Amino acid sequence: MCGIIGYIGSHQAVPILLDGLRKLEYRGYDSAGLAVAGSGGIQILRAAGKLSNLEEKAYGTAMPGMTGIGHTRWATHGAPTEANAHPQVDTAGRLAIVHNGILENYASLRAELRAAGTELTSDTDTELIAQLLGREEGPLLDRVLRILPRLEGQYAVVAISADEPGELVAFRQGPPLVIGVGDGEMLVASDVTALLSRTRRVIFLEHGDVARLSLDQVTVFDGAGRKVERAVETLDWDAARAEKGGYRHFMLKEIHEQPDAVRNTVLAYLDQDRRGVNIEGFGLDPGRLQKIQRVQLVACGTSWHACLVGKFYIERLAQIPVDVDYASEYRYREPLLGEDTLLIGVTQSGETADTLAAMELGKHAGAPLATVCNVRNSSAWRLAEARLLTQAGPEIGVASTKAFTTQLVALLLTALALRKIRGFEDDVDVRLAAQLQRLPLALAKTLETPDQVYHRGVDLLTATTDALYLGRGMLYPIALEGALKLKEISYLHAEGYPGGEMKHGPIALVDDGFPVVAVAPRTPAREKLLGNLREVQTRGAAILAVAEAGAPGFEGLADLILPIPDVDHFLQPVVSVIPLQLLAYYVAVELGLDVDQPRNLAKSVTVE
Ligand code: F6R
């Protein structure tokens, strides 16, 4: 995901900015750039691809100046080209900005600026901020305060102006920004990793803050321009911990990145006015797709669970029959496959050997071939004709979290695209597009549950060695995923089952204190699941339920509710998995295990 660095001090800015960008590389990016405010105005350097491309350019360019900004960009709006890389400038070239996040009123601002005769040189929402600033007059800080009410969405921005080369202005709403207070110099970055080589004294900006940085002073304001106090903290983190953005483990960080990851994935595939899916964005050939009679989903592990939910999405929304197979089994079962079957390989890494082999099989059989993948230019990406990139950013924790939720969203978008191709004419996609845009808020709300709630769940799970996870319908795959998460990182044995199957065998396991985790948000089938839970309760089970706080039917039944907000049925799988990820995480931490690198597991399984 994108990274920001800014510097003002008594040294040349470019080498310091490049060093900061190197530290931010782990976040993943596909272009990079920097800008310096010097005596001759603003100088900009940008390059697509790896940071070494930018470094090469920088070595050949004189860019004197002691105030500057740098950025690594993970493309969401607009291709990863040099023109779309940051910094972006206004038309006069007198100011430059870098930006993390997404403007939600992108389309209306763009139209407004165009109507006013502003010539836009990129596809980014970032340029719109630069242009808005360029249209204002006066000191940079005043300009920022004036345009803030125009910006809807999420942003962390750092700006420089040729007219005030002794200043940086930073402001945020959503994505983080941290200021580094150095010795005769100031830095600002999207995470502390980029600052640590120069200072350990930092100020974490809060949501809505605007900060003016000079060589020896930081002043922080609220959005109305009133001064606010922010404490300077001294970090004692080591660099590895800092890379985790302050989280104890990558897995926890990645769990918390899900609102952003999901938002980015949703916005990447909605049309300009965000009222439906943008089919062109998938690169699918609508003519060929109109002929398909079946969809075949292939994947492994967590990605296979996403496919099980995807089957519900595609069958319900596009009315096309869907088969889901483990990629490792598929190629050995001599599948019936031809031009009438759309084969989709779902893979976070794009390098899983079994999934690639299943996709190859599809290719040879002449099936239209697509992938839902998190890594641009991976093997799956190159093999497929149609690609849908999940915008999860690099996932480092071995146990998949944000890759899974973005896969669910991607499969829902695929279902909506297929629905459109099949000619359904109603407002279902408009309704779901609106719900999808609200989904990040529901995820953020779910993440607000205090840790103590999970600790009660940890006590119930660590008192025994086995657990049963139950769900029904499209929440059954979430029960499977919850059980897999627990197994992977805590090494406790857990099984996922459809609620109705429970009395056909697994109920034999239940006795006093046996934990049963129910994925039980509000659905027409919830009553039936409550019935299944009463059956295990009478046999002594301890029941943990993922459900809306205060939902009826759980009093006297559940020992613990892991609360989620009430969301549209199609979005319940995405929201319901969050408490299960956190539960598994806290159990593993309690057991003192290596959460990010569990024994025997690899992040990418490139062998059969
Ligand atoms: C579980 C997990 C694995 C992967 C599986 C497929 O947390 O991460 O089960 O989902 O190895 O990997 P990809 O999606 O990269 O093909």
Coordinates of C-alpha atoms and ligand atoms in Angstrom, one line a residue:
M1 CA 0.0 0.0 0.0
C2 CA 1.1 3.6 -0.5
G3 CA 3.9 5.2 1.6
I4 CA 4.6 8.8 2.4
I5 CA 7.8 10.6 3.6
G6 CA 8.5 14.3 4.0
Y7 CA 11.6 16.2 5.2
I8 CA 12.6 19.7 6.1
G9 CA 16.0 20.4 7.6
S10 CA 19.5 21.5 7.0
H11 CA 20.6 18.5 4.8
Q12 CA 19.9 17.9 1.1
A13 CA 16.4 16.3 1.0
V14 CA 16.7 13.8 -1.8
P15 CA 19.0 11.2 -0.2
I16 CA 16.9 11.3 3.0
L17 CA 13.6 10.9 1.1
L18 CA 15.0 8.0 -0.9
D19 CA 16.1 6.3 2.4
G20 CA 12.6 6.8 3.8
L21 CA 11.1 5.3 0.7
R22 CA 13.3 2.3 0.9
K23 CA 12.0 1.7 4.5
L24 CA 8.4 1.9 3.2
E25 CA 9.0 -0.6 0.4
Y26 CA 7.7 -3.6 2.4
R27 CA 4.2 -2.1 2.1
G28 CA 4.2 -2.9 -1.6
Y29 CA 3.9 -0.3 -4.4
D30 CA 4.1 0.0 -8.2
S31 CA 5.5 3.5 -8.8
A32 CA 7.4 6.1 -6.7
G33 CA 8.4 9.7 -6.8
L34 CA 9.7 12.7 -5.0
A35 CA 9.6 16.5 -5.1
V36 CA 11.9 19.2 -3.7
A37 CA 11.1 22.9 -3.0
G38 CA 14.2 24.9 -3.7
S39 CA 15.2 28.3 -4.8
G40 CA 14.2 27.6 -8.4
G41 CA 10.7 26.4 -7.5
I42 CA 9.5 22.8 -7.3
Q43 CA 11.3 20.0 -9.0
I44 CA 9.7 16.6 -9.4
L45 CA 11.0 13.2 -10.2
R46 CA 8.7 10.1 -10.7
A47 CA 9.2 6.6 -12.1
A48 CA 6.9 3.6 -12.6
G49 CA 8.0 0.3 -11.2
K50 CA 10.7 -0.4 -8.6
L51 CA 12.3 2.3 -6.4
S52 CA 15.6 1.6 -8.1
N53 CA 14.1 3.2 -11.3
L54 CA 13.6 6.4 -9.3
E55 CA 17.0 6.2 -7.7
E56 CA 18.6 5.8 -11.0
K57 CA 16.9 9.0 -12.3
A58 CA 17.8 10.8 -9.0
Y59 CA 21.5 10.1 -9.4
G60 CA 21.5 11.7 -12.8
T61 CA 19.5 14.8 -11.7
A62 CA 20.6 17.8 -9.7
M63 CA 17.8 18.5 -7.2
P64 CA 19.1 20.9 -4.6
G65 CA 16.7 21.7 -1.8
M66 CA 16.3 21.0 1.9
T67 CA 12.5 20.6 1.9
G68 CA 10.9 17.7 0.1
I69 CA 8.3 14.9 -0.1
G70 CA 8.4 11.4 -1.4
H71 CA 5.9 8.6 -2.1
T72 CA 5.5 5.0 -3.0
R73 CA 2.2 4.3 -4.8
W74 CA 0.1 1.1 -4.9
A75 CA -2.2 1.9 -7.8
T76 CA -5.9 1.8 -7.2
H77 CA -7.3 4.7 -9.3
G78 CA -5.4 5.0 -12.6
A79 CA -2.7 2.7 -13.9
P80 CA 0.8 2.6 -12.2
T81 CA 2.3 5.0 -14.7
E82 CA 4.7 7.8 -14.2
A83 CA 1.9 10.4 -14.9
N84 CA -0.2 8.9 -12.1
A85 CA 2.7 8.6 -9.6
H86 CA 3.0 11.1 -6.8
P87 CA 3.9 13.8 -6.1
Q88 CA 1.1 15.5 -8.1
V89 CA 1.3 19.3 -8.8
D90 CA -1.1 22.1 -9.6
T91 CA -1.2 23.5 -13.1
A92 CA 1.1 26.4 -12.2
G93 CA 3.6 23.9 -10.8
R94 CA 4.0 26.0 -7.6
L95 CA 2.9 23.3 -5.2
A96 CA 3.2 19.5 -4.9
I97 CA 1.5 16.9 -2.8
V98 CA 1.7 13.3 -1.9
H99 CA -1.5 11.4 -0.8
N100 CA -2.6 8.1 0.7
G101 CA -6.2 7.2 0.7
I102 CA -9.1 7.7 -1.7
L103 CA -11.4 10.7 -2.3
E104 CA -15.0 9.6 -2.4
N105 CA -16.2 12.7 -4.3
Y106 CA -13.6 12.2 -7.0
A107 CA -16.1 12.2 -9.8
S108 CA -17.8 15.4 -8.9
L109 CA -14.6 17.3 -8.1
R110 CA -13.1 16.2 -11.4
A111 CA -16.1 17.3 -13.3
E112 CA -16.1 20.6 -11.4
L113 CA -12.4 21.3 -12.1
R114 CA -12.8 20.4 -15.8
A115 CA -15.8 22.6 -16.2
A116 CA -13.7 25.4 -14.7
G117 CA -11.1 24.8 -17.5
T118 CA -8.5 23.1 -15.4
E119 CA -6.4 20.8 -17.5
L120 CA -5.8 17.5 -15.6
T121 CA -2.7 15.5 -16.4
S122 CA -3.4 12.3 -14.5
D123 CA -6.2 9.9 -13.6
T124 CA -5.6 10.4 -9.9
D125 CA -7.8 11.9 -7.2
T126 CA -4.5 13.2 -5.7
E127 CA -4.1 15.7 -8.6
L128 CA -7.6 17.1 -7.7
I129 CA -6.3 18.1 -4.3
A130 CA -3.3 19.8 -5.8
Q131 CA -5.5 21.7 -8.2
L132 CA -7.9 22.7 -5.5
L133 CA -4.9 24.1 -3.5
G134 CA -3.6 25.8 -6.6
R135 CA -6.8 27.7 -7.1
E136 CA -6.7 29.2 -3.6
E137 CA -4.5 32.1 -2.6
G138 CA -2.3 33.0 0.4
P139 CA -0.1 30.8 2.7
L140 CA -0.2 27.1 2.2
L141 CA -1.7 26.4 5.6
D142 CA -4.6 28.7 4.9
R143 CA -5.2 27.2 1.5
V144 CA -5.3 23.7 3.1
L145 CA -7.8 24.8 5.7
R146 CA -10.0 26.3 3.0
I147 CA -10.2 23.2 0.8
L148 CA -10.7 20.7 3.7
P149 CA -14.5 20.9 3.6
R150 CA -14.4 20.0 -0.1
L151 CA -12.6 16.7 0.5
E152 CA -14.8 13.7 1.2
G153 CA -13.2 10.4 1.9
Q154 CA -9.9 9.2 3.4
Y155 CA -6.7 11.0 3.0
A156 CA -3.3 11.5 4.5
V157 CA -1.6 14.4 2.6
V158 CA 1.7 16.2 2.7
A159 CA 2.1 19.4 0.7
I160 CA 5.0 21.7 -0.2
S161 CA 4.9 25.1 -1.9
A162 CA 7.5 26.9 -4.0
D163 CA 6.4 30.1 -2.3
E164 CA 7.1 28.8 1.2
P165 CA 10.1 26.5 0.8
G166 CA 10.7 26.5 4.6
E167 CA 7.5 24.7 5.4
L168 CA 5.6 21.4 5.0
V169 CA 1.9 21.1 5.7
A170 CA 0.5 17.7 6.6
F171 CA -3.2 16.7 7.1
R172 CA -5.0 13.5 7.6
Q173 CA -8.5 12.0 7.8
G174 CA -8.3 8.3 8.0
P175 CA -4.8 7.0 7.0
P176 CA -2.1 7.6 9.5
L177 CA 0.6 10.2 9.6
V178 CA 3.4 10.5 12.1
I179 CA 5.8 13.4 12.6
G180 CA 9.5 12.8 13.5
V181 CA 11.0 15.6 15.6
G182 CA 14.7 15.6 14.8
D183 CA 17.7 17.7 15.8
G184 CA 17.2 20.8 13.7
E185 CA 15.0 18.9 11.2
M186 CA 11.5 17.5 11.0
L187 CA 10.1 14.5 9.1
V188 CA 6.6 13.2 8.4
A189 CA 5.7 9.8 7.3
S190 CA 2.9 7.3 6.9
D191 CA 4.6 5.0 9.4
V192 CA 7.4 5.3 11.8
T193 CA 9.6 2.8 9.9
A194 CA 10.6 5.6 7.6
L195 CA 11.7 8.0 10.4
L196 CA 13.6 5.7 12.7
S197 CA 17.0 6.1 11.2
R198 CA 16.8 9.9 12.0
T199 CA 14.8 10.2 15.2
R200 CA 12.8 8.4 17.8
R201 CA 10.8 11.4 19.0
V202 CA 7.5 11.4 17.3
I203 CA 4.0 13.0 17.2
F204 CA 1.2 10.9 16.0
L205 CA -1.3 13.1 14.2
E206 CA -4.9 12.4 15.1
H207 CA -7.9 12.1 12.7
G208 CA -8.7 15.6 11.4
D209 CA -5.4 17.2 12.3
V210 CA -3.5 19.7 10.1
A211 CA 0.2 20.3 11.0
R212 CA 2.6 22.9 9.8
L213 CA 6.3 21.8 10.0
S214 CA 9.3 24.1 9.8
L215 CA 12.9 23.3 10.5
D216 CA 12.5 23.6 14.3
Q217 CA 8.8 23.8 15.0
V218 CA 5.6 21.8 14.6
T219 CA 2.2 23.4 15.1
V220 CA -0.9 21.3 15.0
F221 CA -4.4 22.7 14.2
D222 CA -7.9 21.2 14.0
G223 CA -9.8 21.5 10.7
A224 CA -11.2 24.9 11.8
G225 CA -7.6 26.3 12.2
R226 CA -7.6 26.3 16.1
K227 CA -4.4 25.2 17.6
V228 CA -4.4 21.8 19.4
E229 CA -1.8 20.2 21.6
R230 CA -0.2 16.9 20.5
A231 CA 2.3 15.1 22.7
V232 CA 5.9 14.2 21.6
E233 CA 6.5 10.6 22.4
T234 CA 9.8 8.8 22.5
L235 CA 9.8 5.4 20.8
D236 CA 11.7 2.5 22.1
W237 CA 10.5 0.2 19.3
D238 CA 13.0 -1.9 17.3
A239 CA 12.8 -1.6 13.6
A240 CA 11.0 -4.9 13.1
R241 CA 8.2 -3.9 15.4
A242 CA 8.0 -0.5 13.7
E243 CA 7.4 -2.2 10.4
K244 CA 4.3 -3.6 11.9
G245 CA 3.0 -0.1 12.3
G246 CA 2.9 -0.4 16.1
Y247 CA 1.0 -3.7 16.1
R248 CA 2.5 -6.6 17.9
H249 CA 2.2 -8.9 14.9
F250 CA 1.7 -8.6 11.1
M251 CA -1.5 -10.6 11.4
L252 CA -3.1 -8.1 13.8
K253 CA -2.0 -5.2 11.6
E254 CA -3.5 -7.0 8.6
I255 CA -6.7 -7.7 10.4
H256 CA -7.0 -4.0 11.1
E257 CA -6.1 -3.1 7.5
Q258 CA -9.3 -4.8 6.3
P259 CA -11.6 -1.7 6.1
D260 CA -9.0 0.0 3.8
A261 CA -8.3 -3.1 1.8
V262 CA -12.0 -3.8 1.2
R263 CA -12.6 -0.1 0.4
N264 CA -9.8 -0.1 -2.2
T265 CA -11.1 -3.3 -3.8
V266 CA -14.7 -2.1 -4.0
L267 CA -13.7 1.3 -5.4
A268 CA -11.4 -0.1 -8.0
Y269 CA -14.3 -2.0 -9.7
L270 CA -17.2 0.4 -9.4
D271 CA -18.1 2.6 -12.3
Q272 CA -17.4 6.3 -12.3
D273 CA -20.6 7.3 -10.5
R274 CA -20.2 4.3 -8.1
R275 CA -23.7 3.1 -8.8
G276 CA -22.7 -0.3 -10.3
V277 CA -19.8 -2.5 -11.4
N278 CA -17.4 -1.5 -14.2
I279 CA -17.3 -4.6 -16.4
E280 CA -14.5 -3.2 -18.5
G281 CA -12.3 -3.2 -15.4
F282 CA -12.4 -7.0 -15.4
G283 CA -11.0 -7.3 -18.8
L284 CA -13.6 -9.9 -19.6
D285 CA -14.9 -10.4 -23.1
P286 CA -18.7 -9.9 -22.7
G287 CA -19.5 -11.7 -26.0
R288 CA -17.6 -14.8 -24.9
L289 CA -19.1 -14.7 -21.4
Q290 CA -22.7 -14.5 -22.7
K291 CA -22.2 -18.0 -23.9
I292 CA -21.1 -19.6 -20.7
Q293 CA -23.3 -22.2 -19.0
R294 CA -21.3 -22.8 -15.9
V295 CA -18.6 -21.3 -13.6
Q296 CA -15.9 -23.4 -12.1
L297 CA -14.0 -22.0 -9.1
V298 CA -10.7 -23.5 -8.2
A299 CA -8.5 -22.6 -5.2
C300 CA -6.7 -23.9 -2.1
G301 CA -7.1 -23.3 1.7
T302 CA -8.6 -19.9 2.7
S303 CA -9.0 -19.0 -1.0
W304 CA -11.2 -22.1 -1.4
H305 CA -13.4 -20.9 1.4
A306 CA -13.8 -17.6 -0.4
C307 CA -14.9 -19.7 -3.5
L308 CA -17.6 -21.5 -1.4
V309 CA -19.1 -18.1 -0.6
G310 CA -18.5 -17.0 -4.2
K311 CA -20.7 -19.9 -5.4
F312 CA -23.7 -18.4 -3.4
Y313 CA -23.0 -15.0 -4.9
I314 CA -22.8 -16.1 -8.5
E315 CA -25.7 -18.5 -8.4
R316 CA -28.0 -16.1 -6.6
L317 CA -27.0 -12.9 -8.5
A318 CA -26.1 -14.2 -12.0
Q319 CA -28.2 -17.4 -11.9
I320 CA -25.3 -19.4 -13.4
P321 CA -24.5 -22.9 -11.8
V322 CA -21.2 -22.9 -10.0
D323 CA -18.9 -25.7 -9.0
V324 CA -16.1 -25.3 -6.5
D325 CA -13.1 -27.6 -6.4
Y326 CA -9.9 -27.8 -4.4
A327 CA -7.3 -27.1 -7.0
S328 CA -5.3 -30.0 -5.8
E329 CA -8.1 -32.4 -6.5
Y330 CA -9.5 -30.8 -9.7
R331 CA -6.9 -31.9 -12.2
Y332 CA -7.1 -35.5 -11.1
R333 CA -10.8 -35.9 -11.4
E334 CA -10.9 -35.6 -15.2
P335 CA -13.4 -32.7 -15.1
L336 CA -15.8 -32.0 -17.8
L337 CA -14.7 -28.7 -19.1
G338 CA -14.9 -26.7 -22.3
E339 CA -15.7 -23.3 -23.8
D340 CA -19.0 -23.0 -22.0
T341 CA -17.3 -23.0 -18.6
L342 CA -15.7 -19.9 -17.1
L343 CA -12.8 -21.1 -14.9
I344 CA -11.7 -18.7 -12.2
G345 CA -8.6 -19.4 -10.2
V346 CA -8.7 -17.6 -6.8
T347 CA -5.3 -17.1 -5.3
Q348 CA -3.8 -14.5 -3.0
S349 CA -0.2 -15.1 -4.1
G350 CA -0.9 -16.0 -7.7
E351 CA 1.8 -18.6 -7.3
T352 CA 0.1 -21.6 -5.7
A353 CA 1.2 -24.6 -7.7
D354 CA -2.1 -26.6 -7.5
T355 CA -4.2 -23.5 -8.5
L356 CA -1.9 -22.8 -11.4
A357 CA -2.1 -26.4 -12.6
A358 CA -5.9 -26.3 -12.5
M359 CA -5.9 -23.1 -14.4
E360 CA -3.6 -24.6 -17.1
L361 CA -6.0 -27.5 -17.4
G362 CA -8.8 -24.9 -18.1
K363 CA -6.7 -23.2 -20.7
H364 CA -6.0 -26.4 -22.6
A365 CA -9.7 -27.2 -22.6
G366 CA -10.5 -23.9 -24.2
A367 CA -12.3 -22.5 -21.1
P368 CA -12.4 -18.7 -20.7
L369 CA -9.9 -18.2 -17.9
A370 CA -10.0 -15.6 -15.1
T371 CA -8.3 -15.0 -11.8
V372 CA -9.0 -13.2 -8.6
C373 CA -5.5 -12.5 -7.4
N374 CA -3.7 -10.2 -5.0
V375 CA -0.4 -9.9 -6.8
R376 CA -0.1 -8.1 -10.1
N377 CA 2.2 -9.9 -12.6
S378 CA 2.2 -13.1 -10.6
S379 CA 2.0 -16.4 -12.6
A380 CA -1.8 -16.7 -12.2
W381 CA -2.1 -13.1 -13.4
R382 CA -0.1 -13.8 -16.5
L383 CA -1.9 -17.1 -17.2
A384 CA -5.4 -15.6 -17.0
E385 CA -7.2 -13.7 -19.8
A386 CA -9.4 -11.8 -17.3
R387 CA -8.0 -10.5 -14.0
L388 CA -9.5 -9.0 -10.9
L389 CA -6.9 -7.6 -8.6
T390 CA -7.8 -7.7 -4.9
Q391 CA -6.4 -4.5 -3.4
A392 CA -5.3 -6.1 -0.1
G393 CA -1.7 -5.0 -0.4
P394 CA 1.1 -7.3 0.7
E395 CA 0.0 -9.9 3.2
I396 CA 2.9 -10.9 5.4
G397 CA 1.3 -12.9 8.2
V398 CA 1.1 -16.5 7.0
A399 CA -2.5 -16.9 8.1
S400 CA -4.6 -15.1 5.5
T401 CA -6.9 -12.4 6.7
K402 CA -7.3 -9.3 4.5
A403 CA -6.6 -11.3 1.3
F404 CA -9.7 -13.4 2.2
T405 CA -12.1 -10.5 2.8
T406 CA -11.0 -8.8 -0.4
Q407 CA -11.5 -12.1 -2.3
L408 CA -15.1 -12.2 -0.9
V409 CA -15.7 -8.7 -2.1
A410 CA -14.1 -9.4 -5.5
L411 CA -16.3 -12.5 -6.0
L412 CA -19.4 -10.4 -5.2
L413 CA -18.3 -7.9 -7.8
T414 CA -17.7 -10.7 -10.2
A415 CA -21.3 -12.0 -9.6
L416 CA -22.7 -8.5 -10.2
A417 CA -20.7 -8.2 -13.4
L418 CA -22.0 -11.6 -14.6
R419 CA -25.5 -10.5 -13.7
K420 CA -25.1 -7.4 -15.8
I421 CA -23.8 -9.4 -18.8
R422 CA -26.7 -11.8 -18.4
G423 CA -29.0 -8.8 -19.0
F424 CA -30.8 -8.6 -15.6
E425 CA -32.4 -5.2 -15.5
D426 CA -33.2 -4.1 -12.0
D427 CA -31.6 -2.1 -9.2
V428 CA -29.9 -5.0 -7.4
D429 CA -26.4 -3.9 -8.4
V430 CA -27.1 -0.2 -7.5
R431 CA -28.3 -1.4 -4.0
L432 CA -25.3 -3.7 -3.5
A433 CA -22.9 -1.1 -4.8
A434 CA -24.2 1.3 -2.1
Q435 CA -24.0 -1.4 0.5
L436 CA -20.4 -2.3 -0.5
Q437 CA -19.3 1.3 -0.1
R438 CA -20.6 1.2 3.5
L439 CA -19.0 -2.1 4.2
P440 CA -15.6 -0.6 5.4
L441 CA -17.5 1.3 8.1
A442 CA -19.1 -2.0 9.3
L443 CA -15.7 -3.6 9.4
A444 CA -14.2 -0.7 11.3
K445 CA -17.0 -0.9 13.8
T446 CA -16.4 -4.7 14.2
L447 CA -12.8 -4.0 15.0
E448 CA -13.7 -1.7 17.8
T449 CA -14.8 -4.5 20.1
P450 CA -12.6 -4.3 23.2
D451 CA -9.9 -7.0 23.6
Q452 CA -11.4 -8.1 26.9
V453 CA -14.4 -9.6 25.0
Y454 CA -12.1 -11.9 23.1
H455 CA -10.2 -12.8 26.2
R456 CA -13.3 -14.4 27.6
G457 CA -13.5 -16.4 24.4
V458 CA -9.8 -17.3 24.8
D459 CA -10.5 -18.8 28.2
L460 CA -13.3 -21.0 26.8
L461 CA -11.1 -22.2 23.9
T462 CA -7.9 -22.8 25.8
A463 CA -9.7 -24.9 28.4
T464 CA -9.9 -27.7 25.9
T465 CA -8.1 -29.0 22.8
D466 CA -11.0 -29.2 20.2
A467 CA -13.7 -26.9 19.0
L468 CA -16.6 -27.0 16.6
Y469 CA -17.5 -24.1 14.3
L470 CA -21.1 -24.0 13.0
G471 CA -22.7 -21.9 10.3
R472 CA -25.5 -22.2 7.6
G473 CA -25.8 -21.1 4.0
M474 CA -23.1 -18.7 3.0
L475 CA -22.0 -18.5 6.6
Y476 CA -21.0 -22.2 6.6
P477 CA -17.8 -21.4 4.7
I478 CA -17.1 -18.7 7.3
A479 CA -17.3 -21.5 10.0
L480 CA -14.7 -23.4 8.0
E481 CA -12.5 -20.4 7.7
G482 CA -12.8 -19.6 11.5
A483 CA -11.8 -23.2 12.3
L484 CA -8.9 -23.1 9.8
K485 CA -7.6 -19.8 11.4
L486 CA -7.7 -21.4 14.9
K487 CA -5.9 -24.6 13.7
E488 CA -3.2 -22.7 11.8
I489 CA -2.0 -20.4 14.4
S490 CA -3.0 -22.0 17.8
Y491 CA -2.6 -25.7 16.8
L492 CA -5.9 -26.4 18.5
H493 CA -8.1 -28.8 16.6
A494 CA -11.2 -27.3 15.2
E495 CA -13.8 -28.4 12.6
G496 CA -16.3 -26.4 10.6
Y497 CA -19.7 -27.9 10.0
P498 CA -23.0 -26.8 8.5
G499 CA -25.4 -26.4 11.6
G500 CA -27.8 -29.0 10.2
E501 CA -25.1 -31.7 9.8
M502 CA -24.0 -31.5 13.4
K503 CA -26.3 -34.2 14.7
H504 CA -25.2 -36.6 11.9
G505 CA -21.9 -37.2 13.7
P506 CA -19.9 -34.4 15.3
I507 CA -22.4 -34.0 18.2
A508 CA -20.8 -37.1 19.6
L509 CA -17.8 -34.9 20.5
V510 CA -19.8 -32.5 22.7
D511 CA -19.6 -32.8 26.5
D512 CA -19.1 -30.4 29.4
G513 CA -17.3 -27.2 28.4
F514 CA -16.8 -28.3 24.7
P515 CA -16.6 -25.0 22.8
V516 CA -19.0 -24.4 19.9
V517 CA -18.5 -21.3 17.9
A518 CA -21.6 -20.2 15.9
V519 CA -21.6 -17.9 13.0
A520 CA -25.0 -16.5 13.6
P521 CA -25.9 -13.1 12.2
R522 CA -29.5 -12.3 11.4
T523 CA -30.7 -14.6 8.5
P524 CA -33.9 -16.4 7.7
A525 CA -32.1 -19.6 8.8
R526 CA -31.0 -18.2 12.2
E527 CA -33.8 -19.9 14.1
K528 CA -32.7 -23.2 12.7
L529 CA -29.1 -22.5 13.9
L530 CA -30.4 -21.5 17.3
G531 CA -32.1 -24.9 17.4
N532 CA -28.8 -26.6 16.6
L533 CA -27.2 -24.6 19.4
R534 CA -29.9 -25.6 22.0
E535 CA -29.0 -29.3 21.1
V536 CA -25.4 -28.8 22.0
Q537 CA -26.1 -26.7 25.0
T538 CA -28.1 -29.5 26.6
R539 CA -25.0 -31.6 26.2
G540 CA -22.9 -29.1 28.1
A541 CA -21.3 -27.1 25.3
A542 CA -19.9 -23.6 25.9
I543 CA -21.3 -21.4 23.1
L544 CA -19.7 -18.4 21.5
A545 CA -21.8 -16.7 18.9
V546 CA -20.9 -14.1 16.2
A547 CA -24.1 -12.0 16.1
E548 CA -25.5 -8.5 16.4
A549 CA -25.2 -7.2 20.0
G550 CA -28.6 -7.8 21.7
A551 CA -29.9 -10.1 19.0
P552 CA -32.9 -12.1 20.2
G553 CA -32.7 -15.8 21.0
F554 CA -29.2 -15.8 22.6
E555 CA -30.1 -15.0 26.2
G556 CA -29.4 -18.0 28.4
L557 CA -27.9 -19.8 25.3
A558 CA -24.6 -18.1 24.4
D559 CA -21.8 -17.8 26.9
L560 CA -20.3 -15.0 24.8
I561 CA -21.5 -12.9 21.9
L562 CA -18.8 -11.6 19.5
P563 CA -20.6 -8.6 18.2
I564 CA -21.0 -7.5 14.6
P565 CA -23.1 -4.7 13.1
D566 CA -26.3 -5.6 11.2
V567 CA -25.4 -5.7 7.5
D568 CA -27.0 -6.8 4.2
H569 CA -27.1 -10.6 4.0
F570 CA -24.6 -10.7 1.1
L571 CA -22.1 -8.8 3.2
Q572 CA -22.5 -10.9 6.4
P573 CA -19.7 -13.4 5.4
V574 CA -17.2 -10.5 5.2
V575 CA -18.1 -8.9 8.5
S576 CA -18.6 -12.2 10.4
V577 CA -15.1 -13.5 9.7
I578 CA -13.5 -10.6 11.5
P579 CA -14.3 -11.8 15.1
L580 CA -13.1 -15.3 14.2
Q581 CA -9.8 -14.0 12.9
L582 CA -9.4 -12.0 16.2
L583 CA -10.4 -14.9 18.3
A584 CA -7.8 -17.2 16.7
Y585 CA -5.2 -14.4 17.0
Y586 CA -5.8 -13.9 20.8
V587 CA -5.8 -17.7 21.4
A588 CA -2.4 -18.0 19.7
V589 CA -1.0 -15.0 21.6
E590 CA -2.2 -16.5 24.9
L591 CA -0.5 -19.8 24.0
G592 CA 2.7 -17.9 23.3
L593 CA 2.9 -19.1 19.7
D594 CA 4.6 -17.6 16.6
V595 CA 1.5 -16.0 15.2
D596 CA 3.0 -14.7 12.0
Q597 CA 5.0 -17.8 11.1
P598 CA 3.2 -20.8 12.4
R599 CA 5.1 -24.1 12.3
N600 CA 5.1 -26.1 9.0
L601 CA 3.3 -23.4 7.0
A602 CA 4.6 -21.2 4.2
K603 CA 3.0 -18.1 2.8
S604 CA 3.0 -19.3 -0.7
V605 CA 2.8 -23.0 -1.6
T606 CA 4.7 -23.2 -4.9
V607 CA 5.0 -27.0 -4.9
E608 CA 2.3 -29.5 -5.5
Ligands
F6R1 C1 -4.6 -19.9 5.2 C2 -3.8 -19.6 4.0 C3 -3.7 -20.7 3.0 C4 -3.9 -20.1 1.6 C5 -3.6 -21.2 0.5 C6 -3.8 -20.7 -0.9 O1 -4.5 -18.9 6.1 O2 -3.3 -18.6 3.8 O3 -4.7 -21.7 3.2 O4 -5.1 -19.6 1.4 O5 -2.3 -21.7 0.6 O6 -2.9 -19.6 -1.1 P1 -3.1 -18.6 -2.3 O7 -4.4 -17.9 -2.1 O8 -1.9 -17.8 -2.3 O9 -3.3 -19.5 -3.6

